[in-house]
PDB file of C-alpha atoms and ligand atoms in Angstrom:
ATOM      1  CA  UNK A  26       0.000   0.000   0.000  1.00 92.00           C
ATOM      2  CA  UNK A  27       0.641   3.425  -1.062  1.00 97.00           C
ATOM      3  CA  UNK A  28       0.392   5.819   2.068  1.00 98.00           C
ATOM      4  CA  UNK A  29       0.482   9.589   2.077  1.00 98.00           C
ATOM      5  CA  UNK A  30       0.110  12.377   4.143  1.00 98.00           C
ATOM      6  CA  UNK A  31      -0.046  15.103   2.464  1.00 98.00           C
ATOM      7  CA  UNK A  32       0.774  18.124   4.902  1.00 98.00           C
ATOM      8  CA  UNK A  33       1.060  22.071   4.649  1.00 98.00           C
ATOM      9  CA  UNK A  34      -0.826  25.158   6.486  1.00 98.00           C
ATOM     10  CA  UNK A  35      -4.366  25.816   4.777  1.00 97.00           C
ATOM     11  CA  UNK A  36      -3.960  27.403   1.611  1.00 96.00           C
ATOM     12  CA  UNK A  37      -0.621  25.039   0.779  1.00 97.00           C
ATOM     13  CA  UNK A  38      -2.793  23.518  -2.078  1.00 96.00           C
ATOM     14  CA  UNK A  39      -3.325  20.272  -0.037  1.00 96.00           C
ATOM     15  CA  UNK A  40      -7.175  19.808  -1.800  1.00 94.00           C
ATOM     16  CA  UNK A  41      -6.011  20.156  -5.326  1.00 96.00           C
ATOM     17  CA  UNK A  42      -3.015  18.082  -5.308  1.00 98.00           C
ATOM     18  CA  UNK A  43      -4.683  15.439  -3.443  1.00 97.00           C
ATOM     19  CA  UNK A  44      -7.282  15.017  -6.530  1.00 97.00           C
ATOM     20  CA  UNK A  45      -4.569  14.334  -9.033  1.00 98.00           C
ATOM     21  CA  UNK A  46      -2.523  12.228  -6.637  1.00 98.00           C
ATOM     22  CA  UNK A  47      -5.580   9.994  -5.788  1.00 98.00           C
ATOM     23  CA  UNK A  48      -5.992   9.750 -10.163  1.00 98.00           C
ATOM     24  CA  UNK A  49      -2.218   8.736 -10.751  1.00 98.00           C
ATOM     25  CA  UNK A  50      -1.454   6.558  -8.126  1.00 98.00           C
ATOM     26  CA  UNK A  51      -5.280   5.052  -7.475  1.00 98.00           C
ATOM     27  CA  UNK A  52      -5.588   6.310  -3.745  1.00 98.00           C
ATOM     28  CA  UNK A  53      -8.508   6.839  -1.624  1.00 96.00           C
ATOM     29  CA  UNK A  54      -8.582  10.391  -0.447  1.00 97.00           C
ATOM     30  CA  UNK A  55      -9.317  10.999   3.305  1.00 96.00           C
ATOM     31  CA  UNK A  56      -9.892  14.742   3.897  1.00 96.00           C
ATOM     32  CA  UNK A  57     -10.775  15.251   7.497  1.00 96.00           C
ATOM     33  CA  UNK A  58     -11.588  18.838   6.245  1.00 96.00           C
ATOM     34  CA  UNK A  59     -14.489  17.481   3.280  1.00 95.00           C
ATOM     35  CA  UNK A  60     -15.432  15.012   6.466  1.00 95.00           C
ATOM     36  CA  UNK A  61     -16.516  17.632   8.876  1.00 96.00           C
ATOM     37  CA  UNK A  62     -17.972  20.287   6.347  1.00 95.00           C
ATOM     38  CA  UNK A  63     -20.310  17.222   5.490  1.00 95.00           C
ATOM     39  CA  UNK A  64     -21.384  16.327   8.747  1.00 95.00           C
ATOM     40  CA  UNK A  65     -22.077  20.089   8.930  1.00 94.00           C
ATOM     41  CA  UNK A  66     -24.106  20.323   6.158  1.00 95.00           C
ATOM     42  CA  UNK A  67     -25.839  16.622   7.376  1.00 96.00           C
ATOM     43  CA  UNK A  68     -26.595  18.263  10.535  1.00 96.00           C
ATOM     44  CA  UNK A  69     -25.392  15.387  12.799  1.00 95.00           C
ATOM     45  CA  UNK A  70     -24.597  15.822  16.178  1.00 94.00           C
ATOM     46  CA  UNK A  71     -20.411  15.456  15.176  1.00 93.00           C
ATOM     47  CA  UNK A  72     -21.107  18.544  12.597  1.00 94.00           C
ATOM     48  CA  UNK A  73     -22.585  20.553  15.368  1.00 95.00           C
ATOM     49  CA  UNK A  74     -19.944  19.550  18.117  1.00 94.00           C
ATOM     50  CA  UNK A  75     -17.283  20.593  15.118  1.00 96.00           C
ATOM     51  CA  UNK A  76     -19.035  23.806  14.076  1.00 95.00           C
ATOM     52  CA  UNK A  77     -17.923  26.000  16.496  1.00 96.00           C
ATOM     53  CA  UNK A  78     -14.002  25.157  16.175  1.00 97.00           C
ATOM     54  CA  UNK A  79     -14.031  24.978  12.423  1.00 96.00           C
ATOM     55  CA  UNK A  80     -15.925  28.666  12.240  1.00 94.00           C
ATOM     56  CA  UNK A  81     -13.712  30.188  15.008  1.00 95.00           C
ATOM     57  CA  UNK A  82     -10.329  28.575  12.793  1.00 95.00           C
ATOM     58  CA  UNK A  83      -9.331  26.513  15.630  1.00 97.00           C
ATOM     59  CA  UNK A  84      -8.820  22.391  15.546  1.00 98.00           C
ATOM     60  CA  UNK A  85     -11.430  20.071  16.186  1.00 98.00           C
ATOM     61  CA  UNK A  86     -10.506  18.001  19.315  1.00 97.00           C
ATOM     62  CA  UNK A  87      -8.202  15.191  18.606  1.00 96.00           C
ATOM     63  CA  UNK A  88     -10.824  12.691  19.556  1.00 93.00           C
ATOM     64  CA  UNK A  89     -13.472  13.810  17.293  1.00 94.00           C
ATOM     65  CA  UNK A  90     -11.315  13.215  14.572  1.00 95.00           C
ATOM     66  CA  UNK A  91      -9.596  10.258  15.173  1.00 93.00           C
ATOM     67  CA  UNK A  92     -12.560   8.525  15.955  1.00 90.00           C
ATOM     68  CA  UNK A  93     -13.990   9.994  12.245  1.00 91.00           C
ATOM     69  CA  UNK A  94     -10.680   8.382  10.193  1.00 92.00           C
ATOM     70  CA  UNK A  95     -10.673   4.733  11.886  1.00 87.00           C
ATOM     71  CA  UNK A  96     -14.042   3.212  10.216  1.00 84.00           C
ATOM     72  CA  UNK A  97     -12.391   5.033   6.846  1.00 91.00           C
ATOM     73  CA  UNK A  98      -9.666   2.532   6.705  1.00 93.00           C
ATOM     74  CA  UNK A  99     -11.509  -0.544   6.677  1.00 90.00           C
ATOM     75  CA  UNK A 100     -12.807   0.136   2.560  1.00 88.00           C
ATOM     76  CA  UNK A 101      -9.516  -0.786   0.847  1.00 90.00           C
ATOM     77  CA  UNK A 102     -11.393  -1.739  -1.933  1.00 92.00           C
ATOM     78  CA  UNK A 103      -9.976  -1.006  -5.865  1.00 94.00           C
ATOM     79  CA  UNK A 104      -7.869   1.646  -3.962  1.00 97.00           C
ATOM     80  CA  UNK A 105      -3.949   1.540  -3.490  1.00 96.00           C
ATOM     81  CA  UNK A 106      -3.571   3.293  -0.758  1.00 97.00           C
ATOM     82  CA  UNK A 107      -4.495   6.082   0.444  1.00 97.00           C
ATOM     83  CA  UNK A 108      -3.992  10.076   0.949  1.00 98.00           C
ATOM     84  CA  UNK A 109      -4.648  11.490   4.278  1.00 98.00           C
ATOM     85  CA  UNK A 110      -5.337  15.339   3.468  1.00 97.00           C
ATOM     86  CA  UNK A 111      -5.339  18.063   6.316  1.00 97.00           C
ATOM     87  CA  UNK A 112      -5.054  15.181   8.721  1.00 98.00           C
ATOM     88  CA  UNK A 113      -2.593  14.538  11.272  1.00 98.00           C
ATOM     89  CA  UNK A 114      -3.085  18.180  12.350  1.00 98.00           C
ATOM     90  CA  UNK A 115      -1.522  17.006  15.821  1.00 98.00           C
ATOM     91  CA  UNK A 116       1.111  14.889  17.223  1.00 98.00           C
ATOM     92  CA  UNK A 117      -1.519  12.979  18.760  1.00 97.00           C
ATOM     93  CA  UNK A 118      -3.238  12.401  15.782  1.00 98.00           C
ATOM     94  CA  UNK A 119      -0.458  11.235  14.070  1.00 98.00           C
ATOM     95  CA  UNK A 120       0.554   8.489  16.970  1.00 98.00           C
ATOM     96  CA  UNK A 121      -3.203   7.013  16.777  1.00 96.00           C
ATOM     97  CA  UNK A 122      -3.095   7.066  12.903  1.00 97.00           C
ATOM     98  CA  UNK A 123       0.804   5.057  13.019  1.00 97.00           C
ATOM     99  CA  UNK A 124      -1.425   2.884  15.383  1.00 96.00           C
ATOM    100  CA  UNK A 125      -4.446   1.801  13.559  1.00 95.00           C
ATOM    101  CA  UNK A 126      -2.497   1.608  10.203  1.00 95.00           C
ATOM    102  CA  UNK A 127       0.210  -0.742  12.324  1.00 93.00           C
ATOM    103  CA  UNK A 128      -2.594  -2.713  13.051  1.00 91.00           C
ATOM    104  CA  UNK A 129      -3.778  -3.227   9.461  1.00 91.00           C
ATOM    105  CA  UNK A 130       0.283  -3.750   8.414  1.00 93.00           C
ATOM    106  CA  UNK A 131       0.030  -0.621   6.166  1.00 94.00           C
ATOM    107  CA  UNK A 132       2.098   2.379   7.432  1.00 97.00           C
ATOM    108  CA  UNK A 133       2.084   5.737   6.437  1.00 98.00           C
ATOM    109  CA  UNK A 134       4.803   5.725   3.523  1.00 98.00           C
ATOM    110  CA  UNK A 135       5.954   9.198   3.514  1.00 98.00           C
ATOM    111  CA  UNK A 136       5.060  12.919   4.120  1.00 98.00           C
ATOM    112  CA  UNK A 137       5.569  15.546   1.841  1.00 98.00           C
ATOM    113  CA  UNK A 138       5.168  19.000   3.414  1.00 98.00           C
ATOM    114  CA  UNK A 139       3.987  21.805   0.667  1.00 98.00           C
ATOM    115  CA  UNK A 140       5.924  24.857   1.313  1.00 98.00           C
ATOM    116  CA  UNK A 141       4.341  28.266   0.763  1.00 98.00           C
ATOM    117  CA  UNK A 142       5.143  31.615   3.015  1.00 96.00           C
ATOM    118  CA  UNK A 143       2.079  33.303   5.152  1.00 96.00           C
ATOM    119  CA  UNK A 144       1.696  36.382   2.436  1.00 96.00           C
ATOM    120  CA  UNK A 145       1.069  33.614  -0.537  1.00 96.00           C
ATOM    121  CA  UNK A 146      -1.271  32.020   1.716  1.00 97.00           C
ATOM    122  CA  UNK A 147      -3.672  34.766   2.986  1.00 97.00           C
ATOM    123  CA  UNK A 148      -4.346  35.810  -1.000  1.00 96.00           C
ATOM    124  CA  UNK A 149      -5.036  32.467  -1.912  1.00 96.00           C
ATOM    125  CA  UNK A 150      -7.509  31.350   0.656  1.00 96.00           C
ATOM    126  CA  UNK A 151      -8.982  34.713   0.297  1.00 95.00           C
ATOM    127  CA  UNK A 152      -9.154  34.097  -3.070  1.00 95.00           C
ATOM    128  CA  UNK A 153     -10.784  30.634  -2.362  1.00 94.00           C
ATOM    129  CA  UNK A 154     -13.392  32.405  -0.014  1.00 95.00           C
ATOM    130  CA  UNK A 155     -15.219  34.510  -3.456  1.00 94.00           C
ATOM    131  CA  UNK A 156     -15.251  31.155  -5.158  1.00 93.00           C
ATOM    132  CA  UNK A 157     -16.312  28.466  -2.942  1.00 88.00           C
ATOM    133  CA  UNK A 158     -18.142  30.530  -0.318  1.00 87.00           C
ATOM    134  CA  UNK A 159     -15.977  28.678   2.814  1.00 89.00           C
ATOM    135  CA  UNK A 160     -16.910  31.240   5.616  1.00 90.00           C
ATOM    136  CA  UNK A 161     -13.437  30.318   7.314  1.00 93.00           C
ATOM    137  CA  UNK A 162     -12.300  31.265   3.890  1.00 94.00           C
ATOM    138  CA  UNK A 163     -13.573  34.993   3.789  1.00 94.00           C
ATOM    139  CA  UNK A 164     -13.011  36.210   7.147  1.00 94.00           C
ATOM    140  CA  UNK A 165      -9.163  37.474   7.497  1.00 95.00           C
ATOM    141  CA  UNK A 166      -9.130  37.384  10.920  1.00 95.00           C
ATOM    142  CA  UNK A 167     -10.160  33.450  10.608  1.00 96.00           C
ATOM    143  CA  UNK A 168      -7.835  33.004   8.583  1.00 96.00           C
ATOM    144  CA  UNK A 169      -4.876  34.280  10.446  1.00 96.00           C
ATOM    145  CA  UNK A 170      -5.893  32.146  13.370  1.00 97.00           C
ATOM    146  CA  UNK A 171      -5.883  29.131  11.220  1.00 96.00           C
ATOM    147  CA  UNK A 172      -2.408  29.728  10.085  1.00 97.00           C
ATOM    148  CA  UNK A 173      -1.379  30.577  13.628  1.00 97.00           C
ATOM    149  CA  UNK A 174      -2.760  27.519  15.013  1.00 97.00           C
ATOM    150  CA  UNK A 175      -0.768  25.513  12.017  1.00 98.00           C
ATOM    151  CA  UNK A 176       2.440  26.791  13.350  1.00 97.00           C
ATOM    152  CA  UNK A 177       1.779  25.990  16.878  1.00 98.00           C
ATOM    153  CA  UNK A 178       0.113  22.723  16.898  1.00 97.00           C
ATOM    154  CA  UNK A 179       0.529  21.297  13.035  1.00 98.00           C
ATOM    155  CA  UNK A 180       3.476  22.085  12.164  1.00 98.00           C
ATOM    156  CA  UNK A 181       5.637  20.087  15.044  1.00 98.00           C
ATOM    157  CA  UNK A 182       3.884  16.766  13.409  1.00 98.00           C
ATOM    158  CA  UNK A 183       6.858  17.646  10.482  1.00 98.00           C
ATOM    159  CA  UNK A 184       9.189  15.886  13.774  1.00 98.00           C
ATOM    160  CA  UNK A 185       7.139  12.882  14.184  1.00 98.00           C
ATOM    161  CA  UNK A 186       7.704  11.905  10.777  1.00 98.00           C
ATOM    162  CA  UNK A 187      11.371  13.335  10.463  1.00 98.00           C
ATOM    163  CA  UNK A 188      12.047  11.063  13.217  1.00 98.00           C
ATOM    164  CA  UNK A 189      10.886   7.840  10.981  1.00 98.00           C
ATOM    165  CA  UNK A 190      12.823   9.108   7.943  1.00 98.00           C
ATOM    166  CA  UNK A 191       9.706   9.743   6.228  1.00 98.00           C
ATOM    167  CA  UNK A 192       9.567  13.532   5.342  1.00 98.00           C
ATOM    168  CA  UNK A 193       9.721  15.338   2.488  1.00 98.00           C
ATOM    169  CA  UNK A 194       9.803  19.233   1.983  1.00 98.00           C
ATOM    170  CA  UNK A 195       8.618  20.213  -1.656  1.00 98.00           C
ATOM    171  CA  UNK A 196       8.328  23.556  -3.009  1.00 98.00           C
ATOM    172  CA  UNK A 197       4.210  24.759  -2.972  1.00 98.00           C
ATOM    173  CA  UNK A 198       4.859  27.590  -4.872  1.00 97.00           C
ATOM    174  CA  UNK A 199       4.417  27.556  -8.964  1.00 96.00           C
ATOM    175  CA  UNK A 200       2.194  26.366 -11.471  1.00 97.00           C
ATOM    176  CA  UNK A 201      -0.721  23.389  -9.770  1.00 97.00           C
ATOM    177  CA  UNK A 202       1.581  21.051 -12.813  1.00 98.00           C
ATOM    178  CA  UNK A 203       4.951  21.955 -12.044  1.00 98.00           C
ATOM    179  CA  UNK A 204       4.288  21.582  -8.090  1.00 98.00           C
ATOM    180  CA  UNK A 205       2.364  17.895  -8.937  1.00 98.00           C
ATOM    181  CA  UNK A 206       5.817  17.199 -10.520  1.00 98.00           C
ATOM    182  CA  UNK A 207       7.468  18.223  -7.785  1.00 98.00           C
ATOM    183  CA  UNK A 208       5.376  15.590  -5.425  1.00 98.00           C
ATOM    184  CA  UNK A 209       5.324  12.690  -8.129  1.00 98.00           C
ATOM    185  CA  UNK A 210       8.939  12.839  -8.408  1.00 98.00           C
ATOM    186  CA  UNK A 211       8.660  11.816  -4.822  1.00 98.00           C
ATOM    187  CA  UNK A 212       6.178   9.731  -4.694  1.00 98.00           C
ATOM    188  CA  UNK A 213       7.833   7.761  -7.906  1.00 97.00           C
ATOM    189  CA  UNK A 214      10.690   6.668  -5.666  1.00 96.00           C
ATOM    190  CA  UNK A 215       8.237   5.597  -2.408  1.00 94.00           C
TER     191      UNK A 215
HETATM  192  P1  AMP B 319      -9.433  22.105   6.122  1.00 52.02           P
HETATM  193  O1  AMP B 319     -10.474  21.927   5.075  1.00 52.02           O
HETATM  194  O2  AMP B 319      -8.457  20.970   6.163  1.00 52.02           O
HETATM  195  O3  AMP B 319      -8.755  23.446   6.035  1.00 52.02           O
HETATM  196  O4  AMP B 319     -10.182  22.077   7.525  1.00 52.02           O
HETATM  197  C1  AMP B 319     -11.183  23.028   7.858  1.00 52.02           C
HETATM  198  C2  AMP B 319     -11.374  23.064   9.375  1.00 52.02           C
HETATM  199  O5  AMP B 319     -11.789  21.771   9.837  1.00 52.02           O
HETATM  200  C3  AMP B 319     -10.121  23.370  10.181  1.00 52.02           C
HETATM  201  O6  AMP B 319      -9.902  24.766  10.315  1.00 52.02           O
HETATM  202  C4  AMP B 319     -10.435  22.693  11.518  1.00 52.02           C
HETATM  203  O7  AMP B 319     -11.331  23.473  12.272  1.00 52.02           O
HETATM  204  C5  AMP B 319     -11.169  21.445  11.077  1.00 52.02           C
HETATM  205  N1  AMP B 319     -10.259  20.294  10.846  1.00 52.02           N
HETATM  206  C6  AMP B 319     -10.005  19.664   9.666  1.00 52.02           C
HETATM  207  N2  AMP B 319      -9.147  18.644   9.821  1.00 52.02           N
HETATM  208  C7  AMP B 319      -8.832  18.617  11.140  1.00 52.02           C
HETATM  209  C8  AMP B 319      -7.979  17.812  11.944  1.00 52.02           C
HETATM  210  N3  AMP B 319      -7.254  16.811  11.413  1.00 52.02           N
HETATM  211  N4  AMP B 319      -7.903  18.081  13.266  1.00 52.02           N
HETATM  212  C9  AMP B 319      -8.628  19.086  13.826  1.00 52.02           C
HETATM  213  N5  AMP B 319      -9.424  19.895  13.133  1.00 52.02           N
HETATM  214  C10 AMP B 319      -9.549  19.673  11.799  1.00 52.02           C
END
C-alpha cells in the first residue's frame, strides 16, 4: 500500500493536489476537512460539536477526529492506498493514525510538506473564499488564526515523521503542474 500524508498550512494547495494524486497513483482520499464540512451540512450531532471550532479557525478536538478516520480505513477496496489530506493536524493524531495503520500492516509511507510563506497564503484562501463561499475562507481574521494555530500545533507533526525518515519538503509555490511534478517525483521513488 501506497500511504500519504499530504501536509502544509491551509492554503498550501493540499485539496487540489490530493485530486490528481488519488488519479495517478489510485488512492482513496481521506480529507478530514471534506469530512466535517459534510457532517455540517448533514446536521449530525459530530457537525454541530465541530461547528464551532471549524468557524472560530481553531482544531477540532483530537478525539473527534480520530474517531472519524478509523471506520475510513476498513474500505480498501480497488484503492492503493491512500492520501490522508489536512489530517494529522496534531502529534496525537499522528501516533493514533501510526497505530491503527500498524494494526492493518500498512504504514504511512511518507510525508511531503507543501511549502508556501504566510503572504502567498492569505491571498489564496482569500481568493478561495469569493469562489467556494468557505466562511473560514472569507473572514481574514479566521484566517490568520488558522495559520497561527498551524504553526503551533501542526506544524511540530513535520518531527514525528522526520524522526521515521519519512519527510519530504517540496516547493508549494508555482504552477498546480509543475508543483504535482514536484510531489510525483517523490512519490515515484516511495
Ligand atoms: P481544512 O479543510 O483541512 O482546512 O479544515 C477546515 C477546518 O476543519 C479546520 O480549520 C479545523 O477546524 C477542522 N479540521 C479539519 N481537519 C482537522 C484535523 N485533522 N484536526 C482538527 N481539526 C480539523
Amino acid at each position: 500500500m501506497l500511504n500519504l500524508v499530504l501536509f502544509g498550512p491551509p492554503g498550501a494547495g493540499k485539496g487540489t493536489q490530493s485530486e490528481k494524486l488519488v488519479e495517478r497513483y489510485q488512492l482513496g482520499h481521506l480529507s478530514t476537512g471534506d469530512i466535517l464540512r459534510a457532517e455540517l451540512k448533514a446536521e449530525t450531532e459530530l457537525g454541530k460539536e465541530a461547528k464551532k471550532y471549524m468557524e472560530a479557525g481553531e482544531l477540532v478536538p483530537d478525539e473527534v477526529v480520530i474517531g472519524m478516520i478509523g471506520k475510513k480505513l476498513d474500505n480498501t477496496e480497488g484503492i492503493k492506498g491512500f492520501i490522508f489530506d489536512g489530517f494529522p493536524r496534531t502529534t496525537a493524531q499522528a501516533e493514533e493514525l501510526d497505530r491503527l495503520l500498524e494494526e492493518k500492516g500498512m504504514p504511512i509511507s511518507g510525508m511531503l510538506a507543501l511549502e508556501v510563506e504566510k503572504e502567498e497564503l492569505v491571498k489564496r484562501l482569500l481568493k478561495r473564499g469569493e469562489i467556494s463561499g468557505r466562511a473560514d475562507d472569507q473572514n481574514l481574521g479566521v484566517i490568520e488564526n488558522r495559520i497561527k494555530v498551524y504553526q503551533k500545533e501542526t506544524a511540530p507533526v513535520m518531527n514525528f515523521y522526520k524522526a521515521q525518515d519519512k519527510f519530504y519538503s517540496i516547493d508549494g509555490i508555482g504552477s498546480i503542474d509543475d508543483i504535482f511534478d514536484r510531489l510525483a517525483a517523490v512519490v515515484d521513488k516511495l
